[in-house]
Short mmCIF file of C-alpha atoms in Angstrom, two decimals:
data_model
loop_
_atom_site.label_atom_id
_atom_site.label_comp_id
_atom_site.label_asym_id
_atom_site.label_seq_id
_atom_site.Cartn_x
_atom_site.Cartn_y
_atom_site.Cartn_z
CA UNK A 1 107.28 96.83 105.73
CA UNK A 2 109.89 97.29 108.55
CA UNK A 3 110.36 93.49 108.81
CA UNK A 4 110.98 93.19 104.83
CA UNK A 5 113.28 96.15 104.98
CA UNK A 6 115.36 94.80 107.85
CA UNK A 7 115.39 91.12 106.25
CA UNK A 8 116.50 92.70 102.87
CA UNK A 9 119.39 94.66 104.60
CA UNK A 10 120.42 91.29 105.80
CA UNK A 11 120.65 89.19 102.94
CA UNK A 12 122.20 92.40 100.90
CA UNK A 13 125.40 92.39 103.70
CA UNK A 14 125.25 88.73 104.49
CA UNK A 15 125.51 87.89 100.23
CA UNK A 16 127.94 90.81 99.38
CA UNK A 17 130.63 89.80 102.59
CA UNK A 18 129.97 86.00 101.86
CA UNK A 19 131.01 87.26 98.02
CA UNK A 20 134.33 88.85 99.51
CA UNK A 21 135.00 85.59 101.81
CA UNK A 22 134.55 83.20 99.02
CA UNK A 23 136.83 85.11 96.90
CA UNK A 24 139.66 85.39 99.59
CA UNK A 25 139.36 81.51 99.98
CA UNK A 26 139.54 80.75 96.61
CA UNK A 27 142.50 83.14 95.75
CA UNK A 28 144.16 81.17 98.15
CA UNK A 29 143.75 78.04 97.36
CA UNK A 30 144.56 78.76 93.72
CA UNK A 31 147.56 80.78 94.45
CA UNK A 32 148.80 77.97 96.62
CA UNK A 33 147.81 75.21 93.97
CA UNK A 34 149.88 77.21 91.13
CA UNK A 35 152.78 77.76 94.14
CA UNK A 36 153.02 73.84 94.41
CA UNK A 37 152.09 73.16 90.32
CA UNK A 38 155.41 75.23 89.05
CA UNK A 39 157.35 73.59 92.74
CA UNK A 40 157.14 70.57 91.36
CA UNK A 41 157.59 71.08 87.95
CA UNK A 42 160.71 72.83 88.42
CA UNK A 43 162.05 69.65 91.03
CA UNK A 44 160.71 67.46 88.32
CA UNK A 45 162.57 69.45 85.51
CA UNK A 46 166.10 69.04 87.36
CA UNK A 47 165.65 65.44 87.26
CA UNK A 48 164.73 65.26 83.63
CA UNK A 49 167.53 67.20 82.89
CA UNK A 50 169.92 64.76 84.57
CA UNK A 51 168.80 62.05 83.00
CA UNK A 52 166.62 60.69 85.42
CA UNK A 53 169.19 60.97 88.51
CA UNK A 54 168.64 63.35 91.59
CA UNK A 55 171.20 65.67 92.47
CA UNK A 56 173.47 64.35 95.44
CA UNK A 57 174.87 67.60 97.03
CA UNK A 58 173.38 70.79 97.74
CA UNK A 59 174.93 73.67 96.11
CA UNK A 60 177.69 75.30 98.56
CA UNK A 61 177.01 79.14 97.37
CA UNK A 62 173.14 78.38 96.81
CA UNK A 63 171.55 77.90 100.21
CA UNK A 64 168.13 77.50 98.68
CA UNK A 65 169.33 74.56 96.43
CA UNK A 66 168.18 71.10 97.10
CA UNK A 67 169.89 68.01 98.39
CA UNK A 68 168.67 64.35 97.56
CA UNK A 69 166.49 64.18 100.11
CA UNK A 70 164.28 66.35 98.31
CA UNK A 71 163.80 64.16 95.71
CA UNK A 72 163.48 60.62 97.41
CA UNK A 73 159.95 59.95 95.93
CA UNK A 74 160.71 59.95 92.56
CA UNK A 75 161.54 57.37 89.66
CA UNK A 76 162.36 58.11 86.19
CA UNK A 77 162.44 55.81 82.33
CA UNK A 78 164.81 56.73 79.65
CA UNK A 79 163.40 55.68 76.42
CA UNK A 80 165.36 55.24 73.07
CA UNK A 81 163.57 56.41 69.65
CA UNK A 82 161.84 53.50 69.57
CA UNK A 83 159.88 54.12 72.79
CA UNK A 84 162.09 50.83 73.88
CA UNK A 85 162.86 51.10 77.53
CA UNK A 86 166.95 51.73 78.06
CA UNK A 87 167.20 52.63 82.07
CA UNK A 88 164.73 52.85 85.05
CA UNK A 89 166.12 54.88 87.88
CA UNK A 90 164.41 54.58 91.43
CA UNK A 91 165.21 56.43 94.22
CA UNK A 92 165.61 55.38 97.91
CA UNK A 93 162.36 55.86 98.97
CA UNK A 94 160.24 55.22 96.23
CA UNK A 95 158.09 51.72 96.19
CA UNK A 96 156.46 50.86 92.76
CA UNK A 97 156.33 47.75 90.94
CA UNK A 98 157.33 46.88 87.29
CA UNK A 99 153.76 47.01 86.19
CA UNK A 100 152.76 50.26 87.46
CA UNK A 101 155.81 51.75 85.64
CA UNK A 102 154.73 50.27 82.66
CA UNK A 103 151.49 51.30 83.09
CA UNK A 104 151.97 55.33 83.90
CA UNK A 105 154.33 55.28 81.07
CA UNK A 106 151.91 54.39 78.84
CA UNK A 107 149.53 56.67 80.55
CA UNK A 108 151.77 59.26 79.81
CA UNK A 109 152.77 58.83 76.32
CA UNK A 110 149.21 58.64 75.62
CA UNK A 111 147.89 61.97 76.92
CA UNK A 112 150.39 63.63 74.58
CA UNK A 113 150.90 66.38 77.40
CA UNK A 114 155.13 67.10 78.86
CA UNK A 115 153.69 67.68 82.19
CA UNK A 116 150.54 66.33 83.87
CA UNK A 117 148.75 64.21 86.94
CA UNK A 118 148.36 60.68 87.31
CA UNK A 119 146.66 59.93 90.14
CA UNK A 120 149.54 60.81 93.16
CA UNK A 121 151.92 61.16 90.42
CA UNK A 122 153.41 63.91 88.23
CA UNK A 123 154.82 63.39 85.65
CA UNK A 124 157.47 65.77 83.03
CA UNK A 125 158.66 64.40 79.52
CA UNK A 126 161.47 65.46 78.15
CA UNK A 127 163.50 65.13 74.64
CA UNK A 128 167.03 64.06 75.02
CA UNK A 129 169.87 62.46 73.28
CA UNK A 130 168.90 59.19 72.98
CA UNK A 131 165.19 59.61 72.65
CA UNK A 132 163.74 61.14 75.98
CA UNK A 133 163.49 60.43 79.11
CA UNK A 134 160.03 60.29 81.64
CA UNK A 135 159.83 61.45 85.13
CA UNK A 136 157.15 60.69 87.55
CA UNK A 137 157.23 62.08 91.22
CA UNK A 138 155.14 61.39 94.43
CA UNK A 139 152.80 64.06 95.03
CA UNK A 140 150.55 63.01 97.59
CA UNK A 141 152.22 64.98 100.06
CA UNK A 142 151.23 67.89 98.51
CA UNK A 143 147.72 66.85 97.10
CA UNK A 144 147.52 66.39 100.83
CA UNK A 145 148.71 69.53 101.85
CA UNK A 146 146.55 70.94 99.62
CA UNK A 147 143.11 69.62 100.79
CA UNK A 148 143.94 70.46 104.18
CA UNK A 149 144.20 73.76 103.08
CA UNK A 150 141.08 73.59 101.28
CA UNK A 151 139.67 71.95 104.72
CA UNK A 152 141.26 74.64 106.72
CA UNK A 153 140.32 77.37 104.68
CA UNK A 154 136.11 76.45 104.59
CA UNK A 155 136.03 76.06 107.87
CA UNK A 156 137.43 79.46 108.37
CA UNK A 157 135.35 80.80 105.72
CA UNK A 158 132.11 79.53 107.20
CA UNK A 159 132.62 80.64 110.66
CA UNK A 160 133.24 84.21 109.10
CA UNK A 161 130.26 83.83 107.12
CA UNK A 162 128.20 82.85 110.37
CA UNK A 163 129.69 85.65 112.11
CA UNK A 164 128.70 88.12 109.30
CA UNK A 165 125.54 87.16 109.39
CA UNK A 166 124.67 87.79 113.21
CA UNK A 167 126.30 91.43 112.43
CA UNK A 168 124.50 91.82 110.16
CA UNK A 169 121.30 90.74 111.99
CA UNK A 170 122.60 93.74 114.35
CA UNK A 171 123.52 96.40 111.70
CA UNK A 172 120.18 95.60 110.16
CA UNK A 173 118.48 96.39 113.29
CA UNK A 174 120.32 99.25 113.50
CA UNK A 175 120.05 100.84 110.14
CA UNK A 176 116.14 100.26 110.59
CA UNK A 177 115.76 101.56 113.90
CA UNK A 178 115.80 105.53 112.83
CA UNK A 179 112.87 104.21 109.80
CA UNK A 180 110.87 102.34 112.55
CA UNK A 181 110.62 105.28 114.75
CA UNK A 182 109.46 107.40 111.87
CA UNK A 183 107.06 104.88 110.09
CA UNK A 184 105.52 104.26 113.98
CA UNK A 185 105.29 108.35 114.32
CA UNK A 186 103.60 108.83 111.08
CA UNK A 187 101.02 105.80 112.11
CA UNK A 188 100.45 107.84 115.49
CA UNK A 189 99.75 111.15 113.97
CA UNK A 190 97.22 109.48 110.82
CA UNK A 191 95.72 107.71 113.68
CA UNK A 192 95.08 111.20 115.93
CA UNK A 193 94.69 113.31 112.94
CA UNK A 194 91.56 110.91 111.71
CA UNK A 195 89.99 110.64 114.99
CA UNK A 196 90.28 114.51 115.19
CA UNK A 197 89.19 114.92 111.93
CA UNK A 198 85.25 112.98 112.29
CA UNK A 199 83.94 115.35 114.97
CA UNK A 200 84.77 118.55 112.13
CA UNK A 201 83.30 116.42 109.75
CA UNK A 202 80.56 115.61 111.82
CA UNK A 203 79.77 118.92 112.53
CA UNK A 204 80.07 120.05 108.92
CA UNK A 205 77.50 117.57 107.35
CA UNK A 206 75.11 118.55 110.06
CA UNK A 207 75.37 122.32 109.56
CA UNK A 208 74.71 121.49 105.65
CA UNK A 209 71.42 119.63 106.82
CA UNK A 210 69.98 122.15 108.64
CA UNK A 211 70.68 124.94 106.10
CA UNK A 212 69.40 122.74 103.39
CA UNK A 213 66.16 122.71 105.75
CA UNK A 214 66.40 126.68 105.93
CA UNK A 215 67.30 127.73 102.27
CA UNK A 216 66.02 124.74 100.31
CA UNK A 217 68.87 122.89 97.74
CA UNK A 218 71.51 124.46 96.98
CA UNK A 219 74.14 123.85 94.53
CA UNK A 220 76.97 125.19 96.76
CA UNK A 221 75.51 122.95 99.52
CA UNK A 222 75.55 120.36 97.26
CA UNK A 223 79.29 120.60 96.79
CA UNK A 224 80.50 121.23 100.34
CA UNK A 225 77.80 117.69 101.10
CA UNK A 226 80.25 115.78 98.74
CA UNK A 227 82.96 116.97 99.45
CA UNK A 228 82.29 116.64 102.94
CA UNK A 229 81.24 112.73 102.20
CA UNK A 230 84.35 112.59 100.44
CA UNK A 231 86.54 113.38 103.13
CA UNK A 232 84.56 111.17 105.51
CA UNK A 233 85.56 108.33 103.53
CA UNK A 234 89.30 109.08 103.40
CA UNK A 235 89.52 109.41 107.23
CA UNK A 236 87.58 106.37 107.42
CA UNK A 237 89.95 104.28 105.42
CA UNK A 238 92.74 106.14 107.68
CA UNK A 239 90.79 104.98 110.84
CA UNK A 240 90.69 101.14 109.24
CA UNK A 241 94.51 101.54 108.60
CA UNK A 242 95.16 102.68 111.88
CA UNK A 243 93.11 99.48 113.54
CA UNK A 244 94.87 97.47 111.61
CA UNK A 245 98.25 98.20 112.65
CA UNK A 246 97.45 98.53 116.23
CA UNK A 247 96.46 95.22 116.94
CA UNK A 248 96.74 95.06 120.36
CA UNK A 249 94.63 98.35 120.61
CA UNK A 250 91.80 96.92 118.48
CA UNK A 251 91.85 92.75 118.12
CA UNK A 252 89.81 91.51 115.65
CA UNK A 253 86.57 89.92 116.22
CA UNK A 254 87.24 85.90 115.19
CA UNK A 255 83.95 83.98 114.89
CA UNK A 256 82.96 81.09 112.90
CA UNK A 257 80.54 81.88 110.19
CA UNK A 258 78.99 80.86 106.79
CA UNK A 259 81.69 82.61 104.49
CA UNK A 260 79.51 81.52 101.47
CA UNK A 261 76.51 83.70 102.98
CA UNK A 262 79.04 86.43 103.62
CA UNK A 263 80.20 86.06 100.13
CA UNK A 264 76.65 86.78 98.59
CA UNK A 265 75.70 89.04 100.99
CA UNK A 266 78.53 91.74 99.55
CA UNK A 267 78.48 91.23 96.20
CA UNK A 268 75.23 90.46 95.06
CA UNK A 269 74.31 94.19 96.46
CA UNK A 270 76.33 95.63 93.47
CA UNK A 271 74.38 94.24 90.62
CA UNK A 272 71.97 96.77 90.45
CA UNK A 273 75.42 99.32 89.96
CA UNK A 274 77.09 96.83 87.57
CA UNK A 275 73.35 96.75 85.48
CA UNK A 276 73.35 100.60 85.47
CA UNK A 277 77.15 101.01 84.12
CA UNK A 278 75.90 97.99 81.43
CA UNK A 279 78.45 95.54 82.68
CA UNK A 280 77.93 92.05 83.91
CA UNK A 281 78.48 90.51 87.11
CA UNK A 282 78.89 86.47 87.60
CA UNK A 283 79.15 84.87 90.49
CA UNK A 284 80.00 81.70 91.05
CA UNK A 285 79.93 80.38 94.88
CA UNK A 286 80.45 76.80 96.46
CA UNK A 287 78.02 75.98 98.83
CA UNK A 288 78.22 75.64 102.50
CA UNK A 289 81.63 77.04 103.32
CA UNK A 290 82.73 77.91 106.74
CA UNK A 291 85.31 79.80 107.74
CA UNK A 292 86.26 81.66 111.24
CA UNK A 293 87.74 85.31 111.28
CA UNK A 294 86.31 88.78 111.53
CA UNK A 295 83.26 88.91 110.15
CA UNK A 296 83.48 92.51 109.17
CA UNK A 297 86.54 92.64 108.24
CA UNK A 298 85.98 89.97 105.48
CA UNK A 299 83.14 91.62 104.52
CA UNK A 300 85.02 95.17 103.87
CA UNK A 301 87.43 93.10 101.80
CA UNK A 302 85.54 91.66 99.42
CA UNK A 303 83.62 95.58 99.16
CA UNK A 304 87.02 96.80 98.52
CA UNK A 305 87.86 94.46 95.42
CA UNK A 306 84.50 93.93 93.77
CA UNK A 307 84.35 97.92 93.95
CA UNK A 308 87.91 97.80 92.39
CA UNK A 309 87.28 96.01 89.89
CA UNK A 310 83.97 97.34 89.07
CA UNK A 311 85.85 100.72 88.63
CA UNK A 312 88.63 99.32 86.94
CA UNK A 313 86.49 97.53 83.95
CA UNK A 314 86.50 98.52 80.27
CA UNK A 315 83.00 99.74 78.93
CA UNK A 316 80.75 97.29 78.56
CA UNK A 317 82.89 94.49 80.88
CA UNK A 318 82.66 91.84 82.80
CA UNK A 319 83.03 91.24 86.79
CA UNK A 320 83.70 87.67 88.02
CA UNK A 321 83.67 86.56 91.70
CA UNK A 322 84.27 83.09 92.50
CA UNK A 323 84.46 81.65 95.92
CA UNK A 324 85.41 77.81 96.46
CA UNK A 325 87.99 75.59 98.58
CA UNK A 326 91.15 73.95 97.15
CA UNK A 327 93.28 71.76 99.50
CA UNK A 328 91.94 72.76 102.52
CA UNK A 329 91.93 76.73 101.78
CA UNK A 330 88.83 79.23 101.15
CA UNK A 331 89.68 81.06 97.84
CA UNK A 332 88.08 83.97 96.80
CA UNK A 333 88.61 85.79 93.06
CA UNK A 334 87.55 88.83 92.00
CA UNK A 335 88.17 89.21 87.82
CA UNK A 336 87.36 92.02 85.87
CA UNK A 337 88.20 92.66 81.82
CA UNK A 338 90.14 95.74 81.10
CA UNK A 339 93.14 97.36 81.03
CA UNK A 340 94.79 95.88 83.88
CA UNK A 341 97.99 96.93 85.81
CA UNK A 342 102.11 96.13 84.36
CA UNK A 343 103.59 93.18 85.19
CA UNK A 344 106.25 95.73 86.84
CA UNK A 345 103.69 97.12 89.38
CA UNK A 346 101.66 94.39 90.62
CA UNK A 347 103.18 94.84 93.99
CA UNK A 348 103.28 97.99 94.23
CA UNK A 349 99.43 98.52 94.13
CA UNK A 350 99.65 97.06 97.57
CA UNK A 351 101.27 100.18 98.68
CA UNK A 352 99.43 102.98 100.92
CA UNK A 353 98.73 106.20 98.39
CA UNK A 354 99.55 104.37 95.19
CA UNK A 355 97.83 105.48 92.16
CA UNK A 356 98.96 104.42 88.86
CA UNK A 357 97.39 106.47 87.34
CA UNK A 358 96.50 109.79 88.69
CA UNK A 359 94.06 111.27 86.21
CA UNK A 360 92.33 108.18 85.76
CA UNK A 361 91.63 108.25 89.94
CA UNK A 362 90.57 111.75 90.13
CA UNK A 363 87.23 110.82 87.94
CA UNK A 364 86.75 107.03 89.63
CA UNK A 365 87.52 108.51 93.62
CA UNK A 366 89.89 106.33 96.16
CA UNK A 367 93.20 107.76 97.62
CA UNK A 368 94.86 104.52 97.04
CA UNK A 369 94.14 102.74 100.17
CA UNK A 370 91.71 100.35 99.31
CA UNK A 371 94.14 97.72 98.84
CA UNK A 372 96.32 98.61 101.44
CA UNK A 373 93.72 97.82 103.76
CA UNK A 374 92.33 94.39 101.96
CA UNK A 375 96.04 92.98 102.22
CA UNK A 376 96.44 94.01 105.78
CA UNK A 377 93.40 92.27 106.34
CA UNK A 378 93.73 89.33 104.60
CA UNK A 379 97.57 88.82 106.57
CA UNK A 380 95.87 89.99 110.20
CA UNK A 381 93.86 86.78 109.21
CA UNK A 382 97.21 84.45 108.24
CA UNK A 383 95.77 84.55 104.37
CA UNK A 384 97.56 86.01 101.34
CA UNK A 385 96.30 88.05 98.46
CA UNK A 386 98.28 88.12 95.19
CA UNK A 387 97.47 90.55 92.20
CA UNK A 388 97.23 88.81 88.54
CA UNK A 389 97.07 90.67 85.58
CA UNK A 390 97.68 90.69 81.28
CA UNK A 391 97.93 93.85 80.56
CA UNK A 392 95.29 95.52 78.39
CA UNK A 393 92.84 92.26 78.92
CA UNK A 394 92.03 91.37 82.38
CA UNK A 395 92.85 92.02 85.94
CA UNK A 396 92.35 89.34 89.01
CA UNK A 397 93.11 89.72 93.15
CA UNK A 398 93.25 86.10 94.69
CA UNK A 399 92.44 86.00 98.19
CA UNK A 400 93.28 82.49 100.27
CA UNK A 401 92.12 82.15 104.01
#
């Protein structure tokens, strides 16, 4: 539980600051792509406007105007109505052939668009005159400029990213640390309160004995005996939670053993209860399966879901428990018709305490730890157990060792 908590903390900070980085990088780039988009439009415009020919001198009371060497990489094609070529102007620095002009005119004309891309080149058309004139300028320097920046920017953006997600490795840690120590407390005290609890108990269902022996039956003895069993049970199931999360106080057992045999062995025992409550019990198990684990433990599983779904079936229902191998794993199902469990809170039956639903409990027993215990089981043993269910029709645990 701590583990999930800590790695959900993790990706929740690591997704939302990635969010934030993306969005600063891409802000960026787009406010520096529309920065250079209207830049060169408006260089391109002052061409067009006269007639194809870059200004010559910068603008004594503008310092911010531009001189010719600002517009060396550009060439421009006046056109008469007739689309017939009257004047190509190329500056200084600009090397295209005949062809190419021809062929970005075209190009240009074509995509029916004043201002665009082609390839390295922008291009602006504008109406003048004598029919209009076309101006294409060099942009590589800034297409360049511009995936640098886009270089720049994820490299940047990853190493934040990377350096986000080792704080929030830390923060998670953190965060978790003050849930840890409680979660490990409240272990410690079910642990001490259960083994303090049998002796009482102990003592309690003895007492009952002998006064049974000195009074005869009694209805009042009668109760405190069951309720007396009943709490036994409960601090039993606290005890086998307790085991299971100390593991280096109490290892399991690991021995190699028939699990088929096991298998049988535990649920064949309940036909005689599933014949009494007029249900029916099939079982279906593949021969000569082995398996090594904790003999026991297994064993308490497999009580734990058959009695579950026993329970848990509609009147007059049917129990299935199938045991076979698929790829190389030991599968074990336990299927029962009834009502089932929500979509919504198949994984929350898992959960220590959890009772759907409470009145339903009170008159079938368990304090919601059954399942607990089966799934810590099943994980101390590297297996999984998953919870399938329609609602209203059926329920089925899969186990896989």
């Amino acid at each position: 539980m701590i583990r999930k908590l800590r790695i959900k903390i993790i990706i929740v900070i690591t997704f939302i600051l990635t969010l934030a980085v993306f969005g600063i990088m891409l802000s960026v780039n787009i406010m520096e792509h529309a920065g250079n988009q209207q830049l060169i439009q408006t260089k391109i415009q002052r061409i067009a406007e006269q007639d194809g020919i870059p200004p010559t001198t910068r603008d004594p009371y503008n310092p911010f105007s531009d001189s010719e060497e600002k517009y060396a990489d550009c060439f421009s094609i006046q056109l008469d109505t007739n689309y017939t070529v009257r004047r190509i102007v190329l500056t200084r620095d600009i090397e295209v052939n005949q062809s190419d002009i021809v062929s970005y005119a075209n190009q240009a004309l074509s995509s029916g668009e004043s201002f665009g891309e082609l390839g390295h080149y922008a291009y602006y058309l504008q109406s003048r005159y004598y029919g209009m004139i076309l101006v294409f300028m060099d942009i590589s320097s800034y297409q360049q400029a511009q995936e640098n920046l886009l270089f720049s920017t994820s490299i940047i953006g990853v190493m934040t990213i990377l350096l986000f997600f080792l704080l929030a490795i830390i923060l998670a840690f953190w965060l978790v640390k003050p849930v840890k120590d409680t979660f490990e407390k409240q272990k410690l005290f079910i642990s001490n309160a259960s083994h303090e609890l049998k002796t009482p108990l102990a003592v309690i269902g003895a007492n009952v004995d002998v006064l049974e022996m000195e009074i005869g039956e009694n209805k009042w003895l009668n109760y405190i005996r069951s309720e007396n069993t009943r709490m036994s049970e409960l601090v039993n199931e606290l005890l086998c939670l307790a085991r299971l999360d100390d593991k280096s106080g109490h290892p399991m057992v690991m021995t190699e053993f028939s699990l088929t045999d096991i298998f049988l062995q535990t649920v064949l025992p309940f036909e005689s209860k599933v014949f009494e409550m007029h249900k029916q019990l099939n079982v279906e198990a593949q021969p000569d399966i082995v398996y090594k684990g904790d003999e026991s433990a297994i064993k308490h599983v497999l009580t734990i879901l058959i009695d579950n779904a026993i329970k848990y079936s509609d009147e007059h229902g049917t129990i299935t428990a199938r045991l076979y191998t698929h790829a190389n794993k030991k599968i074990m199902e336990i299927h029962n018709t009834g009502e089932g469990v929500p979509k919504e809170q198949l994984d929350k039956i898992f959960e220590r305490f959890y009772r759907r639903d409470e009145a339903r409990n009170s008159k079938s027993g368990g304090y919601g730890l059954g399942l607990a215990i089966a799934k810590a089981t099943v994980q101390a043993h590297g297996g999984r157990i998953v919870a399938q269910s329609d609602f209203g029709h059926w329920m089925k645990f899969t186990v896989t060792l």
